mmCIF file of C-alpha atoms and ligand atoms in Angstrom:
data_model
loop_
_atom_site.group_PDB
_atom_site.id
_atom_site.type_symbol
_atom_site.label_atom_id
_atom_site.label_comp_id
_atom_site.label_asym_id
_atom_site.label_seq_id
_atom_site.Cartn_x
_atom_site.Cartn_y
_atom_site.Cartn_z
ATOM 1 C CA UNK A 160 0.000 0.000 0.000
ATOM 2 C CA UNK A 161 1.466 3.336 -1.018
ATOM 3 C CA UNK A 162 1.188 6.027 1.632
ATOM 4 C CA UNK A 163 0.949 9.004 -0.693
ATOM 5 C CA UNK A 164 -0.790 8.629 -4.026
ATOM 6 C CA UNK A 165 0.812 10.349 -7.019
ATOM 7 C CA UNK A 166 -0.979 13.221 -8.750
ATOM 8 C CA UNK A 167 0.743 12.982 -12.106
ATOM 9 C CA UNK A 168 -0.037 10.450 -14.853
ATOM 10 C CA UNK A 169 3.666 10.068 -15.684
ATOM 11 C CA UNK A 170 4.341 8.911 -12.115
ATOM 12 C CA UNK A 171 2.119 5.846 -12.518
ATOM 13 C CA UNK A 172 3.953 2.522 -12.267
ATOM 14 C CA UNK A 173 2.583 -0.938 -13.004
ATOM 15 C CA UNK A 174 3.200 -3.073 -9.913
ATOM 16 C CA UNK A 175 0.530 -5.771 -10.161
ATOM 17 C CA UNK A 176 -1.041 -7.962 -12.811
ATOM 18 C CA UNK A 177 -4.455 -6.329 -12.450
ATOM 19 C CA UNK A 178 -5.611 -2.713 -12.779
ATOM 20 C CA UNK A 179 -8.699 -1.021 -11.314
ATOM 21 C CA UNK A 180 -9.766 2.571 -12.036
ATOM 22 C CA UNK A 181 -12.352 3.988 -9.636
ATOM 23 C CA UNK A 182 -14.520 7.076 -10.068
ATOM 24 C CA UNK A 183 -14.977 9.136 -6.888
ATOM 25 C CA UNK A 184 -18.141 11.291 -6.693
ATOM 26 C CA UNK A 185 -21.321 9.220 -6.637
ATOM 27 C CA UNK A 186 -19.273 6.027 -6.799
ATOM 28 C CA UNK A 187 -17.031 5.908 -3.729
ATOM 29 C CA UNK A 188 -18.688 8.816 -1.952
ATOM 30 C CA UNK A 189 -22.384 9.656 -1.597
ATOM 31 C CA UNK A 190 -21.391 13.233 -2.438
ATOM 32 C CA UNK A 191 -23.230 13.947 -5.692
ATOM 33 C CA UNK A 192 -26.475 15.191 -4.166
ATOM 34 C CA UNK A 193 -24.845 17.518 -1.628
ATOM 35 C CA UNK A 194 -22.337 18.919 -4.144
ATOM 36 C CA UNK A 195 -24.853 19.590 -6.883
ATOM 37 C CA UNK A 196 -27.820 20.660 -4.786
ATOM 38 C CA UNK A 197 -25.969 22.773 -2.213
ATOM 39 C CA UNK A 198 -22.941 24.006 -4.166
ATOM 40 C CA UNK A 199 -23.069 23.814 -7.974
ATOM 41 C CA UNK A 200 -26.737 24.626 -8.562
ATOM 42 C CA UNK A 201 -27.188 27.726 -6.339
ATOM 43 C CA UNK A 202 -24.022 29.253 -7.830
ATOM 44 C CA UNK A 203 -25.233 28.385 -11.360
ATOM 45 C CA UNK A 204 -28.588 30.147 -10.870
ATOM 46 C CA UNK A 205 -26.890 33.185 -9.321
ATOM 47 C CA UNK A 206 -24.054 33.455 -11.853
ATOM 48 C CA UNK A 207 -26.277 33.245 -14.922
ATOM 49 C CA UNK A 208 -29.157 35.338 -13.510
ATOM 50 C CA UNK A 209 -31.731 32.563 -13.781
ATOM 51 C CA UNK A 210 -33.663 33.662 -10.669
ATOM 52 C CA UNK A 211 -36.906 34.294 -12.569
ATOM 53 C CA UNK A 212 -37.126 30.611 -13.490
ATOM 54 C CA UNK A 213 -35.004 29.250 -10.626
ATOM 55 C CA UNK A 214 -37.198 26.207 -10.018
ATOM 56 C CA UNK A 215 -36.813 25.078 -13.617
ATOM 57 C CA UNK A 216 -33.104 25.915 -13.764
ATOM 58 C CA UNK A 217 -32.639 23.695 -10.717
ATOM 59 C CA UNK A 218 -34.589 20.887 -12.358
ATOM 60 C CA UNK A 219 -32.395 21.219 -15.445
ATOM 61 C CA UNK A 220 -29.118 21.255 -13.471
ATOM 62 C CA UNK A 221 -30.122 18.177 -11.482
ATOM 63 C CA UNK A 222 -31.278 16.323 -14.590
ATOM 64 C CA UNK A 223 -27.978 16.979 -16.410
ATOM 65 C CA UNK A 224 -25.687 16.227 -13.468
ATOM 66 C CA UNK A 225 -27.540 13.631 -11.387
ATOM 67 C CA UNK A 226 -30.532 12.021 -13.033
ATOM 68 C CA UNK A 227 -29.701 11.390 -16.682
ATOM 69 C CA UNK A 228 -27.090 9.709 -18.823
ATOM 70 C CA UNK A 229 -24.821 12.762 -18.584
ATOM 71 C CA UNK A 230 -24.520 12.252 -14.796
ATOM 72 C CA UNK A 231 -20.943 12.931 -13.688
ATOM 73 C CA UNK A 232 -20.155 15.141 -16.721
ATOM 74 C CA UNK A 233 -17.343 17.708 -16.431
ATOM 75 C CA UNK A 234 -18.604 20.941 -14.819
ATOM 76 C CA UNK A 235 -17.930 23.174 -17.841
ATOM 77 C CA UNK A 236 -19.709 20.810 -20.190
ATOM 78 C CA UNK A 237 -22.531 20.730 -17.628
ATOM 79 C CA UNK A 238 -22.904 24.520 -17.798
ATOM 80 C CA UNK A 239 -23.193 24.411 -21.593
ATOM 81 C CA UNK A 240 -25.661 21.523 -21.610
ATOM 82 C CA UNK A 241 -27.779 23.043 -18.825
ATOM 83 C CA UNK A 242 -27.994 26.464 -20.475
ATOM 84 C CA UNK A 243 -28.931 24.743 -23.739
ATOM 85 C CA UNK A 244 -31.757 22.861 -22.007
ATOM 86 C CA UNK A 245 -32.899 26.035 -20.215
ATOM 87 C CA UNK A 246 -33.075 27.882 -23.542
ATOM 88 C CA UNK A 247 -35.325 25.179 -24.984
ATOM 89 C CA UNK A 248 -37.745 25.123 -22.043
ATOM 90 C CA UNK A 249 -41.091 26.873 -22.409
ATOM 91 C CA UNK A 250 -40.849 28.391 -18.920
ATOM 92 C CA UNK A 251 -37.710 30.355 -19.792
ATOM 93 C CA UNK A 252 -39.145 31.572 -23.080
ATOM 94 C CA UNK A 253 -42.526 32.534 -21.608
ATOM 95 C CA UNK A 254 -40.875 34.385 -18.720
ATOM 96 C CA UNK A 255 -38.441 36.076 -21.122
ATOM 97 C CA UNK A 256 -35.400 34.906 -19.145
ATOM 98 C CA UNK A 257 -32.261 35.753 -21.128
ATOM 99 C CA UNK A 258 -30.211 32.546 -21.141
ATOM 100 C CA UNK A 259 -26.640 33.196 -22.375
ATOM 101 C CA UNK A 260 -25.079 31.087 -25.135
ATOM 102 C CA UNK A 261 -21.398 31.141 -24.055
ATOM 103 C CA UNK A 262 -19.752 30.801 -27.460
ATOM 104 C CA UNK A 263 -16.226 31.196 -26.090
ATOM 105 C CA UNK A 264 -16.753 28.491 -23.472
ATOM 106 C CA UNK A 265 -18.194 26.224 -26.177
ATOM 107 C CA UNK A 266 -15.099 26.763 -28.285
ATOM 108 C CA UNK A 267 -12.678 26.207 -25.382
ATOM 109 C CA UNK A 268 -14.442 23.002 -24.282
ATOM 110 C CA UNK A 269 -14.287 21.704 -27.871
ATOM 111 C CA UNK A 270 -10.535 22.125 -28.179
ATOM 112 C CA UNK A 271 -9.233 21.554 -24.598
ATOM 113 C CA UNK A 272 -9.412 18.161 -22.879
ATOM 114 C CA UNK A 273 -8.006 19.289 -19.503
ATOM 115 C CA UNK A 274 -11.140 21.085 -18.351
ATOM 116 C CA UNK A 275 -10.014 22.446 -14.989
ATOM 117 C CA UNK A 276 -9.643 25.850 -13.332
ATOM 118 C CA UNK A 277 -5.881 26.219 -14.037
ATOM 119 C CA UNK A 278 -6.437 25.700 -17.767
ATOM 120 C CA UNK A 279 -9.471 27.997 -17.834
ATOM 121 C CA UNK A 280 -7.518 30.642 -15.937
ATOM 122 C CA UNK A 281 -4.697 30.454 -18.508
ATOM 123 C CA UNK A 282 -7.239 30.837 -21.337
ATOM 124 C CA UNK A 283 -8.839 33.765 -19.517
ATOM 125 C CA UNK A 284 -5.473 35.510 -19.118
ATOM 126 C CA UNK A 285 -4.725 34.934 -22.795
ATOM 127 C CA UNK A 286 -8.052 36.254 -24.080
ATOM 128 C CA UNK A 287 -9.304 38.648 -21.374
ATOM 129 C CA UNK A 288 -12.793 37.331 -22.187
ATOM 130 C CA UNK A 289 -15.602 38.661 -19.964
ATOM 131 C CA UNK A 290 -17.613 35.512 -20.699
ATOM 132 C CA UNK A 291 -14.820 33.225 -19.483
ATOM 133 C CA UNK A 292 -14.238 35.480 -16.452
ATOM 134 C CA UNK A 293 -17.844 34.851 -15.443
ATOM 135 C CA UNK A 294 -17.416 31.082 -15.840
ATOM 136 C CA UNK A 295 -14.212 31.254 -13.795
ATOM 137 C CA UNK A 296 -15.975 33.178 -11.031
ATOM 138 C CA UNK A 297 -18.686 30.509 -10.860
ATOM 139 C CA UNK A 298 -16.170 27.653 -10.864
ATOM 140 C CA UNK A 299 -14.197 29.211 -7.998
ATOM 141 C CA UNK A 300 -17.399 29.851 -6.044
ATOM 142 C CA UNK A 301 -18.301 26.192 -6.476
ATOM 143 C CA UNK A 302 -14.914 25.042 -5.160
ATOM 144 C CA UNK A 303 -15.212 27.365 -2.148
ATOM 145 C CA UNK A 304 -18.735 26.092 -1.440
ATOM 146 C CA UNK A 305 -17.623 22.444 -1.754
ATOM 147 C CA UNK A 306 -14.739 23.069 0.641
ATOM 148 C CA UNK A 307 -17.058 24.756 3.140
ATOM 149 C CA UNK A 308 -20.102 22.482 2.871
ATOM 150 C CA UNK A 309 -18.933 18.999 1.878
ATOM 151 C CA UNK A 310 -17.250 17.327 4.804
ATOM 152 C CA UNK A 311 -17.716 14.170 6.845
ATOM 153 C CA UNK A 312 -19.042 12.316 3.815
ATOM 154 C CA UNK A 313 -17.826 8.747 4.295
ATOM 155 C CA UNK A 314 -17.356 6.223 1.517
ATOM 156 C CA UNK A 315 -20.221 3.777 0.975
ATOM 157 C CA UNK A 316 -19.829 1.067 3.660
ATOM 158 C CA UNK A 317 -18.602 -1.694 1.337
ATOM 159 C CA UNK A 318 -15.961 0.481 -0.369
ATOM 160 C CA UNK A 319 -13.299 -0.138 2.267
ATOM 161 C CA UNK A 320 -13.659 -3.945 2.214
ATOM 162 C CA UNK A 321 -13.482 -3.764 -1.593
ATOM 163 C CA UNK A 322 -10.295 -1.690 -1.527
ATOM 164 C CA UNK A 323 -8.830 -4.090 1.037
ATOM 165 C CA UNK A 324 -9.420 -7.009 -1.316
ATOM 166 C CA UNK A 325 -8.125 -5.201 -4.395
ATOM 167 C CA UNK A 326 -4.911 -3.543 -3.249
ATOM 168 C CA UNK A 327 -2.824 -6.667 -2.756
ATOM 169 C CA UNK A 328 -3.351 -7.839 -6.334
ATOM 170 C CA UNK A 329 -4.289 -4.767 -8.377
ATOM 171 C CA UNK A 330 -2.959 -1.311 -9.178
ATOM 172 C CA UNK A 331 -5.816 0.923 -8.029
ATOM 173 C CA UNK A 332 -6.185 4.543 -9.149
ATOM 174 C CA UNK A 333 -8.827 7.285 -8.873
ATOM 175 C CA UNK A 334 -10.253 8.375 -12.252
ATOM 176 C CA UNK A 335 -12.328 11.518 -11.799
ATOM 177 C CA UNK A 336 -13.500 14.838 -13.257
ATOM 178 C CA UNK A 337 -13.404 16.507 -9.837
ATOM 179 C CA UNK A 338 -10.607 19.034 -9.098
ATOM 180 C CA UNK A 339 -7.521 17.307 -7.657
ATOM 181 C CA UNK A 340 -7.539 19.417 -4.472
ATOM 182 C CA UNK A 341 -11.039 18.216 -3.540
ATOM 183 C CA UNK A 342 -10.212 14.573 -4.367
ATOM 184 C CA UNK A 343 -7.031 14.609 -2.286
ATOM 185 C CA UNK A 344 -8.860 16.270 0.622
ATOM 186 C CA UNK A 345 -11.798 13.818 0.508
ATOM 187 C CA UNK A 346 -9.737 10.620 0.123
ATOM 188 C CA UNK A 347 -7.311 11.726 2.874
ATOM 189 C CA UNK A 348 -10.081 12.859 5.245
ATOM 190 C CA UNK A 349 -11.598 9.367 5.080
ATOM 191 C CA UNK A 350 -8.157 7.707 5.255
ATOM 192 C CA UNK A 351 -8.615 5.723 2.070
ATOM 193 C CA UNK A 352 -5.947 7.556 0.032
ATOM 194 C CA UNK A 353 -3.403 4.921 1.048
ATOM 195 C CA UNK A 354 -5.249 2.326 -1.043
ATOM 196 C CA UNK A 355 -4.573 4.091 -4.354
ATOM 197 C CA UNK A 356 -1.322 4.731 -6.171
ATOM 198 C CA UNK A 357 -2.602 7.685 -8.206
ATOM 199 C CA UNK A 358 -5.357 10.291 -7.943
ATOM 200 C CA UNK A 359 -6.287 11.761 -11.344
ATOM 201 C CA UNK A 360 -8.659 14.744 -11.427
ATOM 202 C CA UNK A 361 -10.007 17.072 -14.114
ATOM 203 C CA UNK A 362 -6.688 18.929 -14.504
ATOM 204 C CA UNK A 363 -5.060 15.764 -15.912
ATOM 205 C CA UNK A 364 -7.536 15.418 -18.765
ATOM 206 C CA UNK A 365 -10.578 13.290 -19.498
ATOM 207 C CA UNK A 366 -11.230 9.906 -17.924
ATOM 208 C CA UNK A 367 -10.380 8.294 -21.261
ATOM 209 C CA UNK A 368 -7.002 10.040 -21.111
ATOM 210 C CA UNK A 369 -6.391 8.951 -17.512
ATOM 211 C CA UNK A 370 -6.972 5.317 -18.471
ATOM 212 C CA UNK A 371 -5.004 5.566 -21.719
ATOM 213 C CA UNK A 372 -1.971 6.876 -19.811
ATOM 214 C CA UNK A 373 -2.105 4.141 -17.148
ATOM 215 C CA UNK A 374 -3.940 0.978 -18.195
ATOM 216 C CA UNK A 375 -3.638 1.661 -21.905
ATOM 217 C CA UNK A 376 -0.820 0.254 -23.991
ATOM 218 C CA UNK A 377 2.413 1.502 -22.423
ATOM 219 C CA UNK A 378 5.862 0.168 -23.213
ATOM 220 C CA UNK A 379 6.754 -2.409 -20.576
ATOM 221 C CA UNK A 380 3.522 -1.983 -18.671
ATOM 222 C CA UNK A 381 0.783 -3.786 -20.512
ATOM 223 C CA UNK A 382 -1.972 -5.569 -18.636
ATOM 224 C CA UNK A 383 -3.434 -8.776 -19.999
ATOM 225 C CA UNK A 384 -6.856 -8.433 -21.550
ATOM 226 C CA UNK A 385 -9.639 -8.826 -18.928
ATOM 227 C CA UNK A 386 -7.202 -7.678 -16.227
ATOM 228 C CA UNK A 387 -8.327 -4.045 -16.426
ATOM 229 C CA UNK A 388 -11.525 -2.881 -14.700
ATOM 230 C CA UNK A 389 -13.254 0.472 -14.260
ATOM 231 C CA UNK A 390 -15.793 1.078 -11.482
ATOM 232 C CA UNK A 391 -18.194 4.000 -11.862
ATOM 233 C CA UNK A 392 -21.723 5.320 -11.512
ATOM 234 C CA UNK A 393 -22.164 7.138 -14.846
ATOM 235 C CA UNK A 394 -22.258 6.308 -18.568
ATOM 236 C CA UNK A 395 -19.117 8.473 -18.945
ATOM 237 C CA UNK A 396 -17.270 5.982 -16.733
ATOM 238 C CA UNK A 397 -18.457 3.118 -18.920
ATOM 239 C CA UNK A 398 -17.363 4.855 -22.107
ATOM 240 C CA UNK A 399 -13.932 5.552 -20.562
ATOM 241 C CA UNK A 400 -13.680 1.817 -19.788
ATOM 242 C CA UNK A 401 -14.631 0.969 -23.368
ATOM 243 C CA UNK A 402 -11.989 3.372 -24.711
ATOM 244 C CA UNK A 403 -9.221 1.112 -23.363
ATOM 245 C CA UNK A 404 -11.105 -2.180 -23.716
ATOM 246 C CA UNK A 405 -11.587 -2.458 -19.945
ATOM 247 C CA UNK A 406 -14.281 -4.322 -18.059
ATOM 248 C CA UNK A 407 -16.846 -2.179 -16.236
ATOM 249 C CA UNK A 408 -18.538 -2.646 -12.887
ATOM 250 C CA UNK A 409 -21.458 -0.201 -12.498
ATOM 251 C CA UNK A 410 -22.400 1.348 -9.160
ATOM 252 C CA UNK A 411 -26.100 1.907 -9.801
ATOM 253 C CA UNK A 412 -27.316 5.420 -8.850
ATOM 254 C CA UNK A 413 -29.787 4.998 -5.978
ATOM 255 C CA UNK A 414 -28.582 1.442 -5.256
ATOM 256 C CA UNK A 415 -24.962 2.233 -4.513
ATOM 257 C CA UNK A 416 -24.505 0.157 -1.377
ATOM 258 C CA UNK A 417 -26.189 -2.888 -2.910
ATOM 259 C CA UNK A 418 -23.880 -2.497 -5.917
ATOM 260 C CA UNK A 419 -20.735 -2.345 -3.769
ATOM 261 C CA UNK A 420 -21.924 -5.374 -1.771
ATOM 262 C CA UNK A 421 -22.370 -7.242 -5.014
ATOM 263 C CA UNK A 422 -18.908 -6.184 -6.135
ATOM 264 C CA UNK A 423 -17.392 -7.511 -2.883
ATOM 265 C CA UNK A 424 -19.382 -10.753 -2.875
ATOM 266 C CA UNK A 425 -19.038 -11.696 -6.558
ATOM 267 C CA UNK A 426 -17.538 -9.003 -8.826
ATOM 268 C CA UNK A 427 -14.032 -9.088 -7.351
ATOM 269 C CA UNK A 428 -13.828 -12.893 -7.416
ATOM 270 C CA UNK A 429 -15.011 -12.968 -11.013
ATOM 271 C CA UNK A 430 -12.501 -10.271 -11.994
ATOM 272 C CA UNK A 431 -9.548 -12.093 -10.441
ATOM 273 C CA UNK A 432 -10.754 -15.510 -11.668
ATOM 274 C CA UNK A 433 -11.256 -14.366 -15.268
ATOM 275 C CA UNK A 434 -15.027 -15.017 -15.305
ATOM 276 C CA UNK A 435 -16.153 -11.371 -15.446
ATOM 277 C CA UNK A 436 -16.245 -10.837 -19.217
ATOM 278 C CA UNK A 437 -19.148 -12.260 -21.210
ATOM 279 C CA UNK A 438 -22.494 -13.085 -19.656
ATOM 280 C CA UNK A 439 -21.776 -11.484 -16.266
ATOM 281 C CA UNK A 440 -20.581 -8.214 -17.830
ATOM 282 C CA UNK A 441 -23.625 -8.184 -20.122
ATOM 283 C CA UNK A 442 -26.007 -8.639 -17.216
ATOM 284 C CA UNK A 443 -24.399 -5.766 -15.269
ATOM 285 C CA UNK A 444 -24.547 -3.438 -18.269
ATOM 286 C CA UNK A 445 -28.206 -4.239 -18.958
ATOM 287 C CA UNK A 446 -29.083 -3.245 -15.373
ATOM 288 C CA UNK A 447 -26.983 -0.087 -15.632
ATOM 289 C CA UNK A 448 -28.535 0.892 -18.941
ATOM 290 C CA UNK A 449 -32.028 0.809 -17.453
ATOM 291 C CA UNK A 450 -31.267 3.201 -14.575
ATOM 292 C CA UNK A 451 -30.716 6.619 -16.192
ATOM 293 C CA UNK A 452 -32.921 8.303 -18.836
ATOM 294 C CA UNK A 453 -31.639 10.035 -21.957
ATOM 295 C CA UNK A 454 -34.253 12.719 -22.541
ATOM 296 C CA UNK A 455 -35.744 15.144 -19.990
ATOM 297 C CA UNK A 456 -39.165 14.547 -18.451
ATOM 298 C CA UNK A 457 -40.410 18.080 -19.196
ATOM 299 C CA UNK A 458 -41.902 19.243 -22.475
ATOM 300 C CA UNK A 459 -39.894 21.206 -24.991
ATOM 301 C CA UNK A 460 -40.867 24.589 -26.348
HETATM 302 MG MG1 LIG B 200 -19.355 9.607 -10.502
#
């Protein structure tokens, strides 16, 4: 067990025959609801002056970030998607709420994969854009709110037994779109940081990039097929797994503890025994697929 996880993809070393990437928010920690409802969403409504349709803006934010297939999406992509959905809702149009389009953010998100505050700050300094300054202000407010509000959130009860079982035989890393500072604080506060050799947050790129740089084909550090697993609670985690040909164990939103129990009682054994791929994987994915909707429940304008 390493005492201090690395925070740099280049520092990753293959030490075991198996690899496990684990998402953090909503997967290890029951932190999605508190972060989005108490931190992200109030700052979003305030920053983009959506007070006149606040109830609907909240519904949109929660749909995008918690209750649909985009759950767990990067925060800057979430702003763009949420504003897009707000613009298309009848309530915003009828109430004449001016919902901004954020063309510069759209352009930055399309060309940058490391969607974190340091990169946005560099872009802001380069361009002096008022639009990006407003996004930056919101993102910093969110981080301050998370630091103030989100504490004493323990991992789901079966996470620790799972990590205990994994660490002797697998290289375990955190694969997340949360800022590194928050991840390091949360994993250390709960004393589970010693189980992982690397913590990768939004500043180190997308989840696909995290996995490509660690479990992907690297000279001298290639894992056998079916020896790489990703654990997550969102379709984005599954697609990251697919991008490197990894297996995927879903933590079902709303049934997280049951999912972790199942991972401890059968998933881990199957992974180490080579009986995870195939029928078992298919069954897990079918259950996962049924949990989150694609389109919003409200009517479009
Ligand atoms: Mg998650």
